Short mmCIF file of C-alpha atoms and ligand atoms in Angstrom, two decimals:
data_model
loop_
_atom_site.label_atom_id
_atom_site.label_comp_id
_atom_site.label_asym_id
_atom_site.label_seq_id
_atom_site.Cartn_x
_atom_site.Cartn_y
_atom_site.Cartn_z
CA MET A 1 23.48 3.28 -24.74
CA LYS A 2 24.47 6.26 -22.61
CA LYS A 3 26.93 5.73 -19.81
CA VAL A 4 25.83 7.11 -15.39
CA LYS A 5 27.51 6.72 -13.08
CA LEU A 6 25.00 6.35 -9.37
CA THR A 7 27.49 6.88 -5.88
CA LEU A 8 26.83 5.52 -3.09
CA ASN A 9 28.03 5.74 0.68
CA PRO A 10 26.92 2.77 2.35
CA LEU A 11 29.12 5.36 5.74
CA ASP A 12 26.17 7.62 5.40
CA ARG A 13 23.30 5.72 6.95
CA ARG A 14 19.97 7.79 7.18
CA SER A 15 16.59 6.33 8.58
CA LYS A 16 15.84 2.66 8.08
CA ILE A 17 13.36 1.98 6.28
CA ASN A 18 10.11 0.22 7.45
CA LYS A 19 8.92 -2.87 6.06
CA GLU A 20 5.06 -1.46 5.58
CA ILE A 21 6.18 0.22 3.06
CA TYR A 22 5.56 -2.68 1.94
CA SER A 23 2.04 -2.37 2.82
CA ASN A 24 -1.37 -3.21 0.48
CA PHE A 25 -5.53 -2.42 1.17
CA SER A 26 -8.35 -4.25 0.34
CA GLU A 27 -11.74 -2.51 0.62
CA HIS A 28 -15.22 -4.46 0.02
CA LEU A 29 -15.33 -3.22 -4.13
CA GLY A 30 -15.84 -4.46 -7.15
CA ARG A 31 -13.60 -8.32 -6.63
CA CYS A 32 -10.73 -7.24 -4.41
CA ILE A 33 -12.16 -9.47 -0.82
CA TYR A 34 -15.45 -11.87 -2.74
CA ASP A 35 -13.70 -13.52 -5.61
CA GLY A 36 -10.38 -11.95 -5.32
CA ILE A 37 -9.38 -13.19 -1.15
CA TYR A 38 -12.16 -15.11 -0.40
CA VAL A 39 -14.71 -17.64 -2.02
CA GLY A 40 -16.26 -19.53 0.54
CA GLU A 41 -15.32 -23.22 1.74
CA ASP A 42 -16.87 -24.81 -0.76
CA SER A 43 -15.29 -23.54 -4.14
CA ASP A 44 -13.77 -25.40 -6.37
CA ILE A 45 -11.06 -23.21 -6.81
CA PRO A 46 -8.40 -24.02 -4.87
CA ASN A 47 -8.26 -22.56 -1.23
CA ILE A 48 -7.27 -22.59 2.43
CA GLU A 49 -10.70 -22.26 4.74
CA GLY A 50 -12.01 -20.47 2.11
CA TYR A 51 -9.35 -17.98 1.16
CA ARG A 52 -7.22 -18.09 -2.68
CA LYS A 53 -4.17 -20.59 -1.82
CA ASP A 54 -3.18 -19.01 -5.50
CA VAL A 55 -3.13 -15.61 -3.32
CA VAL A 56 -1.84 -17.11 0.66
CA GLU A 57 0.62 -18.42 -1.06
CA ALA A 58 1.71 -15.34 -3.07
CA PHE A 59 0.78 -12.90 -0.18
CA ARG A 60 2.77 -15.11 1.28
CA GLU A 61 6.05 -14.86 -0.72
CA LEU A 62 6.19 -10.86 -0.66
CA LYS A 63 6.52 -11.10 3.14
CA LEU A 64 3.32 -8.62 2.44
CA PRO A 65 3.98 -6.50 5.90
CA VAL A 66 0.70 -5.07 6.59
CA LEU A 67 -3.24 -5.25 5.66
CA ARG A 68 -5.35 -3.25 5.37
CA TRP A 69 -9.38 -3.30 5.30
CA PRO A 70 -12.07 -2.81 5.43
CA GLY A 71 -11.51 0.38 3.49
CA GLY A 72 -11.93 2.91 2.19
CA CYS A 73 -15.14 4.66 1.05
CA PHE A 74 -17.12 1.44 2.54
CA ALA A 75 -15.42 1.46 6.29
CA ASP A 76 -17.19 4.72 6.52
CA GLU A 77 -20.27 2.70 6.06
CA TYR A 78 -18.78 -0.46 7.08
CA HIS A 79 -20.85 -1.61 10.81
CA TRP A 80 -19.08 -4.78 12.49
CA LYS A 81 -21.50 -6.63 14.48
CA ASP A 82 -23.63 -7.10 11.10
CA GLY A 83 -20.07 -9.64 9.87
CA ILE A 84 -20.05 -11.68 13.30
CA GLY A 85 -21.52 -15.14 14.42
CA GLU A 86 -23.55 -17.22 12.27
CA LYS A 87 -22.22 -16.93 8.27
CA SER A 88 -26.72 -17.58 7.36
CA GLY A 89 -27.60 -15.14 10.24
CA ARG A 90 -25.04 -12.51 8.72
CA ALA A 91 -26.97 -9.45 7.66
CA LYS A 92 -27.47 -8.96 4.35
CA VAL A 93 -26.54 -5.06 3.17
CA VAL A 94 -26.77 -2.67 0.53
CA ASN A 95 -22.82 -2.18 -0.80
CA ASN A 96 -22.86 2.08 -2.45
CA TRP A 97 -19.13 1.10 -3.31
CA GLY A 98 -20.04 -1.13 -6.24
CA HIS A 99 -23.97 -1.28 -6.18
CA ILE A 100 -23.95 -5.17 -4.76
CA VAL A 101 -25.21 -7.40 -1.90
CA GLU A 102 -22.78 -8.01 0.36
CA ASP A 103 -23.90 -10.63 2.50
CA ASN A 104 -21.08 -10.28 5.02
CA SER A 105 -19.25 -13.40 4.76
CA PHE A 106 -16.01 -11.96 5.04
CA GLY A 107 -16.09 -9.94 8.12
CA THR A 108 -13.44 -9.89 11.24
CA HIS A 109 -13.41 -13.42 12.18
CA GLU A 110 -11.97 -14.11 8.26
CA PHE A 111 -9.97 -10.98 7.77
CA LEU A 112 -8.50 -11.33 10.82
CA ARG A 113 -7.96 -15.16 10.30
CA PHE A 114 -6.94 -13.92 6.41
CA CYS A 115 -3.86 -11.94 7.82
CA GLU A 116 -2.44 -15.00 10.41
CA LEU A 117 -2.51 -17.22 6.78
CA VAL A 118 -0.24 -14.54 4.80
CA GLY A 119 1.68 -13.85 8.15
CA CYS A 120 0.75 -9.86 8.14
CA GLU A 121 -0.36 -7.38 10.72
CA PRO A 122 -4.32 -6.26 10.12
CA TYR A 123 -4.71 -2.87 9.63
CA ILE A 124 -8.39 -1.66 10.77
CA SER A 125 -9.98 0.91 9.24
CA ALA A 126 -13.05 2.66 11.48
CA ASN A 127 -16.28 3.88 11.00
CA VAL A 128 -16.31 7.07 11.98
CA GLY A 129 -18.58 8.75 9.26
CA SER A 130 -21.67 6.74 9.44
CA GLY A 131 -20.65 4.78 13.13
CA THR A 132 -20.23 5.54 16.43
CA VAL A 133 -17.79 5.62 19.04
CA ARG A 134 -19.39 3.00 21.60
CA GLU A 135 -19.56 0.62 18.25
CA LEU A 136 -15.84 0.97 17.58
CA MET A 137 -14.97 0.82 21.34
CA GLU A 138 -16.95 -3.06 21.74
CA TRP A 139 -15.45 -3.25 18.53
CA VAL A 140 -11.94 -2.49 19.49
CA GLU A 141 -12.85 -4.57 22.27
CA TYR A 142 -14.00 -7.95 20.43
CA ILE A 143 -10.98 -7.81 18.69
CA THR A 144 -8.14 -7.55 21.70
CA PHE A 145 -9.18 -8.11 25.33
CA ASP A 146 -9.43 -11.54 26.70
CA GLY A 147 -10.68 -11.13 29.75
CA VAL A 148 -14.44 -11.45 31.05
CA SER A 149 -16.16 -8.97 29.29
CA PRO A 150 -19.64 -8.73 26.80
CA MET A 151 -17.70 -7.85 23.71
CA GLY A 152 -15.08 -10.67 25.12
CA GLU A 153 -17.62 -13.40 25.59
CA LEU A 154 -19.23 -12.69 22.12
CA ARG A 155 -16.10 -13.64 21.13
CA ARG A 156 -15.30 -17.12 22.41
CA LYS A 157 -18.86 -17.50 22.08
CA ASN A 158 -18.27 -16.64 17.67
CA GLY A 159 -15.97 -19.49 18.81
CA ARG A 160 -12.55 -17.54 19.19
CA GLU A 161 -11.02 -18.25 22.32
CA HIS A 162 -8.76 -15.76 22.37
CA ALA A 163 -8.01 -12.44 21.60
CA TRP A 164 -6.30 -11.28 18.45
CA LYS A 165 -3.62 -8.93 18.36
CA LEU A 166 -4.54 -5.68 16.88
CA LYS A 167 -1.82 -3.04 16.07
CA TYR A 168 -2.67 -0.86 13.34
CA LEU A 169 -6.31 1.08 13.45
CA GLY A 170 -7.04 3.93 11.69
CA ILE A 171 -10.09 6.12 12.67
CA GLY A 172 -12.42 8.02 9.52
CA ASN A 173 -11.01 7.33 5.83
CA GLU A 174 -11.53 9.80 3.13
CA SER A 175 -13.52 11.96 6.53
CA TRP A 176 -13.09 15.62 3.99
CA GLY A 177 -14.91 13.11 0.93
CA CYS A 178 -17.09 10.22 1.76
CA GLY A 179 -15.85 9.86 5.71
CA GLY A 180 -18.47 12.47 6.47
CA ASN A 181 -17.15 15.81 3.80
CA MET A 182 -16.56 17.14 7.14
CA THR A 183 -13.94 20.20 8.30
CA PRO A 184 -10.71 19.76 9.15
CA GLU A 185 -11.56 20.34 13.17
CA PHE A 186 -14.91 18.86 12.95
CA TYR A 187 -13.30 15.96 11.79
CA CYS A 188 -9.83 16.18 15.31
CA ASP A 189 -12.73 16.79 17.22
CA HIS A 190 -14.22 13.72 16.13
CA TYR A 191 -10.86 12.03 16.13
CA ARG A 192 -9.47 13.12 19.72
CA GLN A 193 -13.11 11.49 20.93
CA PHE A 194 -12.65 8.99 18.71
CA ALA A 195 -9.69 8.13 20.31
CA THR A 196 -9.64 8.30 23.22
CA PHE A 197 -12.23 5.37 23.77
CA CYS A 198 -10.12 2.52 21.75
CA ARG A 199 -8.46 0.85 24.28
CA ASP A 200 -4.91 -0.66 24.17
CA TYR A 201 -5.90 -4.10 25.28
CA SER A 202 -4.01 -6.18 23.30
CA GLY A 203 -0.21 -4.92 25.25
CA ASN A 204 1.14 -3.78 21.88
CA ARG A 205 0.42 -0.86 21.11
CA LEU A 206 -2.42 0.65 19.51
CA PHE A 207 -0.69 2.40 16.73
CA LYS A 208 -3.73 5.53 15.64
CA ILE A 209 -3.99 6.47 12.93
CA ALA A 210 -5.83 9.62 11.74
CA CYS A 211 -7.46 10.52 8.89
CA GLY A 212 -5.47 12.94 6.80
CA PRO A 213 -4.93 15.04 3.65
CA ASN A 214 -6.22 14.57 -0.07
CA ALA A 215 -3.25 15.03 -2.07
CA ASP A 216 -2.35 19.13 -1.46
CA ASP A 217 -4.80 20.39 1.28
CA TYR A 218 -1.77 20.81 3.70
CA ASN A 219 -4.87 23.25 5.97
CA TRP A 220 -5.25 19.66 6.89
CA THR A 221 -2.24 18.23 8.31
CA GLU A 222 -2.32 21.31 9.82
CA THR A 223 -4.84 21.16 10.84
CA CYS A 224 -4.74 18.20 12.54
CA MET A 225 -1.65 18.60 13.56
CA LYS A 226 -1.90 21.19 15.75
CA ARG A 227 -4.78 19.95 17.53
CA ILE A 228 -3.85 16.08 18.02
CA SER A 229 -1.39 15.59 20.50
CA PRO A 230 0.73 12.65 19.15
CA ASP A 231 0.22 10.99 22.12
CA LEU A 232 -3.52 10.48 20.60
CA MET A 233 -2.27 10.14 16.46
CA GLN A 234 0.48 7.41 15.99
CA GLY A 235 0.23 8.19 12.36
CA LEU A 236 -1.51 10.94 10.00
CA SER A 237 -2.45 9.32 6.96
CA MET A 238 -2.40 10.81 2.77
CA HIS A 239 -4.22 10.00 -0.41
CA TYR A 240 -3.18 10.03 -3.60
CA TYR A 241 -4.28 8.49 -6.81
CA THR A 242 -2.18 8.74 -10.01
CA VAL A 243 -4.24 9.73 -12.67
CA PRO A 244 -2.87 9.71 -16.32
CA THR A 245 -4.32 12.98 -17.50
CA GLY A 246 -4.96 14.79 -14.29
CA ILE A 247 -8.86 14.73 -15.29
CA TRP A 248 -10.71 12.66 -13.26
CA ASP A 249 -13.56 12.54 -15.45
CA HIS A 250 -11.92 11.02 -17.73
CA LYS A 251 -8.01 9.22 -17.03
CA GLY A 252 -7.49 7.36 -19.70
CA SER A 253 -7.20 3.79 -20.01
CA SER A 254 -5.19 1.19 -18.64
CA THR A 255 -4.35 -0.18 -21.74
CA GLU A 256 -4.23 1.91 -24.53
CA PHE A 257 -1.52 4.86 -24.12
CA ASP A 258 1.31 6.66 -26.39
CA ASP A 259 4.13 7.48 -25.17
CA ALA A 260 3.01 11.17 -23.35
CA GLU A 261 0.47 9.66 -21.79
CA TYR A 262 2.95 7.54 -20.32
CA TYR A 263 5.78 10.43 -19.86
CA ALA A 264 2.36 12.58 -18.73
CA THR A 265 1.58 9.70 -16.20
CA LEU A 266 5.02 8.69 -14.84
CA LYS A 267 5.05 13.04 -14.02
CA GLY A 268 2.06 12.93 -11.98
CA ALA A 269 3.09 9.29 -10.10
CA LEU A 270 6.26 11.46 -9.51
CA ARG A 271 4.30 14.71 -7.73
CA ILE A 272 3.76 12.46 -4.56
CA GLU A 273 7.83 13.69 -4.10
CA GLU A 274 6.71 17.23 -3.42
CA LEU A 275 3.33 16.36 -1.69
CA ILE A 276 5.38 14.19 1.17
CA THR A 277 8.21 16.79 1.35
CA ARG A 278 5.65 19.58 1.90
CA HIS A 279 3.19 17.27 4.45
CA SER A 280 6.55 16.25 6.30
CA GLU A 281 7.61 20.07 6.38
CA ILE A 282 4.32 20.43 8.31
CA MET A 283 4.40 17.84 10.94
CA ASN A 284 8.73 18.61 11.35
CA ARG A 285 6.75 21.90 12.88
CA TYR A 286 4.51 20.15 15.28
CA ASP A 287 6.67 17.54 15.85
CA PRO A 288 10.20 17.57 15.17
CA GLU A 289 11.02 14.04 16.69
CA ARG A 290 8.89 12.24 14.07
CA ARG A 291 6.53 10.39 16.16
CA VAL A 292 3.50 10.89 14.59
CA GLY A 293 4.38 8.71 11.15
CA LEU A 294 3.09 9.31 7.29
CA ILE A 295 0.99 6.75 6.13
CA VAL A 296 0.48 6.52 2.26
CA ASP A 297 -2.27 4.45 2.94
CA GLU A 298 -4.17 4.00 -0.72
CA TRP A 299 -2.42 5.09 -3.73
CA GLY A 300 -1.15 3.46 -7.23
CA CYS A 301 -2.55 4.32 -11.00
CA TRP A 302 -6.16 4.50 -11.59
CA TYR A 303 -7.80 4.58 -15.10
CA ASP A 304 -11.49 4.46 -16.93
CA VAL A 305 -13.41 1.83 -16.27
CA GLU A 306 -13.18 0.03 -19.56
CA PRO A 307 -16.57 -1.88 -20.32
CA ASP A 308 -15.27 -4.84 -22.07
CA THR A 309 -12.42 -4.74 -19.15
CA ASN A 310 -13.43 -4.06 -17.24
CA PRO A 311 -15.47 -6.67 -15.63
CA SER A 312 -16.51 -5.30 -12.34
CA PHE A 313 -16.08 -2.39 -10.06
CA LEU A 314 -12.31 -0.48 -10.19
CA TYR A 315 -11.07 -3.46 -11.84
CA GLN A 316 -8.42 -2.29 -14.55
CA LEU A 317 -5.22 -4.82 -16.24
CA ASN A 318 -1.92 -4.11 -15.42
CA THR A 319 1.00 -3.18 -17.76
CA MET A 320 5.12 -2.36 -16.57
CA ARG A 321 3.51 1.19 -17.33
CA ASP A 322 2.20 0.73 -13.15
CA ALA A 323 5.26 -1.61 -12.93
CA ILE A 324 7.63 1.92 -13.18
CA VAL A 325 4.95 3.98 -11.50
CA ALA A 326 5.34 1.09 -8.32
CA ALA A 327 9.17 1.18 -8.55
CA VAL A 328 9.32 5.64 -8.19
CA ASN A 329 6.82 5.30 -5.44
CA LEU A 330 8.58 2.99 -3.81
CA ASN A 331 12.15 4.69 -4.54
CA ILE A 332 9.90 8.16 -3.09
CA PHE A 333 9.14 5.92 -0.11
CA ASN A 334 12.26 4.68 0.39
CA ARG A 335 14.65 8.37 0.45
CA HIS A 336 11.66 9.78 2.79
CA SER A 337 11.23 6.84 5.43
CA ASP A 338 12.39 10.01 8.21
CA ARG A 339 9.10 10.18 7.97
CA VAL A 340 7.02 8.05 5.59
CA TYR A 341 6.17 5.39 8.06
CA MET A 342 3.68 3.04 6.61
CA ALA A 343 2.22 3.26 2.29
CA ASN A 344 -0.82 0.77 1.26
CA ILE A 345 -1.21 0.14 -2.55
CA ALA A 346 -4.33 0.74 -3.44
CA GLN A 347 -5.62 -2.18 -3.32
CA ALA A 348 -4.41 -5.95 -3.24
CA VAL A 349 -7.08 -8.00 -6.09
CA ASN A 350 -9.27 -7.48 -9.00
CA VAL A 351 -9.31 -3.53 -7.75
CA LEU A 352 -6.96 -0.40 -8.88
CA GLN A 353 -3.49 -0.46 -9.40
CA ALA A 354 -3.93 -3.91 -8.06
CA VAL A 355 -0.20 -7.05 -7.25
CA MET A 356 -2.95 -9.53 -8.78
CA LEU A 357 -6.30 -10.89 -11.18
CA THR A 358 -8.49 -13.57 -10.47
CA GLU A 359 -10.03 -14.76 -13.14
CA GLY A 360 -12.02 -18.03 -11.85
CA LEU A 361 -9.47 -20.87 -11.11
CA LYS A 362 -7.36 -18.26 -12.42
CA THR A 363 -4.74 -16.03 -10.35
CA ILE A 364 -2.12 -13.92 -12.50
CA LYS A 365 0.17 -12.03 -11.06
CA THR A 366 0.60 -8.79 -12.47
CA PRO A 367 3.86 -6.63 -13.34
CA THR A 368 3.16 -4.44 -10.25
CA TYR A 369 3.96 -7.92 -7.34
CA HIS A 370 6.67 -8.35 -9.48
CA VAL A 371 8.14 -5.36 -8.31
CA PHE A 372 7.08 -5.21 -4.75
CA ASP A 373 8.62 -9.11 -5.04
CA LEU A 374 12.16 -6.94 -6.23
CA TYR A 375 11.97 -4.11 -3.72
CA LYS A 376 11.42 -6.37 -0.67
CA ASP A 377 14.86 -6.37 0.18
CA HIS A 378 14.69 -3.30 0.88
CA MET A 379 12.22 -3.87 3.65
CA GLU A 380 13.87 -3.02 7.79
CA ASN A 381 17.06 -2.27 5.85
CA THR A 382 18.87 1.14 6.70
CA LEU A 383 18.87 3.44 4.31
CA ILE A 384 22.14 5.19 3.28
CA TYR A 385 22.93 8.04 0.43
CA SER A 386 22.71 7.46 -3.03
CA HIS A 387 22.50 9.50 -6.15
CA ILE A 388 22.56 9.24 -9.46
CA GLU A 389 23.69 11.12 -12.62
CA ASN A 390 19.65 12.08 -14.24
CA GLU A 391 18.89 13.95 -17.43
CA GLU A 392 15.09 14.29 -19.07
CA ALA A 393 13.56 11.20 -20.33
CA ALA A 394 10.79 13.22 -21.45
CA GLY A 395 7.90 14.65 -20.82
CA GLY A 396 9.45 16.14 -17.24
CA VAL A 397 10.00 13.10 -15.58
CA PRO A 398 13.62 12.40 -15.58
CA ALA A 399 15.19 8.88 -16.81
CA LEU A 400 16.55 7.04 -13.58
CA SER A 401 15.25 6.22 -10.22
CA GLN A 402 16.75 5.32 -7.52
CA SER A 403 17.39 3.81 -3.84
CA ALA A 404 19.62 1.97 -1.74
CA SER A 405 19.48 0.77 1.43
CA VAL A 406 22.18 -1.26 3.87
CA ASN A 407 20.87 -4.93 5.21
CA ALA A 408 22.09 -6.18 8.77
CA ALA A 409 24.87 -8.32 7.12
CA GLY A 410 26.24 -5.06 5.52
CA GLU A 411 25.27 -5.80 1.92
CA THR A 412 23.65 -2.87 0.22
CA VAL A 413 20.34 -3.74 -1.59
CA VAL A 414 20.81 -0.41 -5.06
CA THR A 415 17.05 -0.97 -7.00
CA LEU A 416 16.23 1.19 -10.51
CA ALA A 417 14.37 2.20 -12.62
CA ASN A 418 14.49 3.57 -16.34
CA CYS A 419 11.47 5.19 -16.80
CA SER A 420 12.82 5.41 -20.21
CA LEU A 421 11.43 4.45 -23.41
CA LYS A 422 13.91 4.95 -25.94
CA GLU A 423 17.08 5.80 -23.81
CA GLU A 424 19.77 2.28 -22.66
CA TYR A 425 21.46 3.43 -19.82
CA THR A 426 25.60 0.90 -18.36
CA VAL A 427 24.89 2.51 -14.70
CA GLU A 428 28.03 2.12 -12.95
CA ILE A 429 27.24 1.94 -8.96
CA GLY A 430 30.64 2.83 -7.35
CA GLY A 431 31.25 4.08 -3.52
CA ALA A 432 30.22 1.06 -1.80
CA GLY A 433 33.74 -1.06 -1.24
CA SER A 434 34.77 -3.13 -1.86
CA ILE A 435 32.82 -5.68 -3.70
CA GLY A 436 32.27 -10.30 -2.71
CA LYS A 437 30.04 -11.13 -4.70
CA ALA A 438 27.03 -9.54 -6.78
CA GLY A 439 24.25 -10.15 -8.31
CA GLY A 440 21.28 -8.24 -9.77
CA LYS A 441 16.97 -9.31 -11.55
CA ILE A 442 15.43 -7.66 -13.43
CA LEU A 443 11.66 -7.06 -14.86
CA THR A 444 11.37 -5.35 -18.44
CA GLY A 445 9.22 -5.76 -21.25
CA GLU A 446 7.56 -2.82 -24.53
CA VAL A 447 5.32 -0.46 -22.08
CA HIS A 448 2.02 -1.44 -23.55
CA ALA A 449 3.68 -5.26 -21.64
CA ARG A 450 1.42 -7.65 -18.86
CA ASN A 451 0.57 -11.28 -17.56
CA ASP A 452 -3.29 -11.84 -18.43
CA PHE A 453 -5.32 -15.31 -17.92
CA ASP A 454 -3.47 -17.17 -20.89
CA CYS A 455 -0.03 -15.28 -20.40
CA PRO A 456 0.59 -15.20 -17.10
CA ASN A 457 3.67 -15.18 -17.20
CA ALA A 458 4.58 -13.00 -19.92
CA VAL A 459 6.77 -10.48 -17.44
CA GLY A 460 8.03 -12.18 -15.14
CA ILE A 461 11.44 -10.68 -12.72
CA LYS A 462 14.84 -12.71 -14.28
CA PRO A 463 18.01 -12.71 -13.84
CA LEU A 464 20.25 -9.74 -14.57
CA GLU A 465 24.18 -9.62 -14.62
CA VAL A 466 26.12 -7.25 -12.59
CA LYS A 467 29.70 -6.86 -13.55
CA THR A 468 32.20 -5.91 -11.01
CA GLU A 469 35.92 -3.99 -11.44
CA ASN A 470 37.68 -1.96 -9.45
CA GLU A 471 35.12 -1.79 -6.85
CA LYS A 472 32.53 -0.24 -8.99
CA ALA A 473 29.70 -2.52 -10.04
CA TYR A 474 27.85 -2.24 -14.17
CA VAL A 475 24.25 -3.43 -14.89
CA VAL A 476 22.81 -2.34 -18.69
CA LEU A 477 19.02 -1.26 -17.72
CA PRO A 478 16.97 -1.67 -21.23
CA PRO A 479 14.53 1.45 -21.98
CA CYS A 480 11.31 0.52 -19.69
CA SER A 481 13.05 -1.85 -16.42
CA VAL A 482 13.05 -1.88 -12.91
CA ALA A 483 15.96 -3.62 -11.30
CA GLU A 484 16.85 -4.65 -8.25
CA ILE A 485 20.64 -4.89 -7.42
CA VAL A 486 22.64 -6.56 -3.94
CA LEU A 487 25.85 -6.18 -3.92
CA ARG A 488 27.99 -8.59 -1.00
O1 AHR B 501 -9.64 2.87 -2.68
C1 AHR B 501 -10.31 3.48 -4.26
C2 AHR B 501 -11.81 4.87 -3.23
O2 AHR B 501 -10.54 5.01 -3.71
C3 AHR B 501 -11.54 4.26 -1.45
O3 AHR B 501 -12.32 3.26 -0.92
C4 AHR B 501 -11.76 5.97 -1.51
O4 AHR B 501 -10.67 5.93 0.04
C5 AHR B 501 -10.14 6.23 -1.89
O5 AHR B 501 -11.47 7.35 -2.72
#
């Protein structure tokens, strides 16, 4: 067992860790919406107004702050008027992202009601690629306008008297790719036009999010920052997926991987820190006051489709490897919370690095879910200085990852990941001042360990012993583990 020191300085207070960093994303892809979230009121699956009860409750436990919808690539093919009114009369259209018939039974009302039940803010991603300015203008009016207007009347006719509050609006998704294959200059002009007509009727300040770069497309960021004023753009998105092999045509399996592939996956995940740093540097030049937040609204692991284990489009299994990836990502987002305003893991249920998987009546919380559960105490805290003595685990991956924050009550919250598959570490935590009480929780397991429908609690959170002595706390982190420590 090795010993390492983690040094904190709760007096060195940095940025606020917005709760929005712990957000999620739900798309009309595979079985995310239908089956995963929405089963209809007549289903045998226990539901609240047609929404899976277990999923609603699980998201409430996580205190999910924001849910993005309806895509993804699907957003730029989505016409919102197809999804309102009597369900029997709703349009049945082709969903090109999974090649399924979209019956539009889950539309604007259903999404906004789900957010109400979960207690999260809706983040609507609007159609720029194949939609019109008028279509979007009317959507915003339909959702947020309480007075007399054609869209307000239509909403009332469809059963909703009062307007909803809408805070987050994304204007276009991956406009450099599936959202229209646009050049950044062309997109910026479109953005300015669309954003101008999205009026803020709900009394909130509508937080408008521009489509940002794909991974390391720094020119895209530069162009958006140069051409769009922060008065018109409160957020700029970035998408980055972790692909174990780094090759999109052969991404790797979600469950079958060796140590080398595990470390390659982590190396890929850790790259996001360099991307955030470089995009932030560009944004800092144009926006030194940090009025525009970086919105990492799609991130996570993406594996190959495996016919045996993938019963639906982009369904993948989730192991302790995914938990470690989630943990290091969230530590990075926390440490960059001066610019990273929101992050939305892809996706909520049954798609990519899902926090939940469903099969008929059964639902499992994945190891990734448990990481969000461990980290939720950081929400709305203030990031503080932290430094950990580190060494390479293997394949260029540092063994340990950390972030630390203080909450309104003055308690210190530390999250740690031990990425090593071999080494156990005793971490000495110093610098936090006098420690009254200390508590800890841990998620650990063999790197391939996962929850499945027959054994849904194989991987779960357990108590972690925290010893204290002379203003120091000590925890033991086994290989492949994620921990939360609270010092009171
Ligand atoms: O999350 C799956 C897809 O990945 C989304 O539809 C798209 O935005 C991205 O390419």
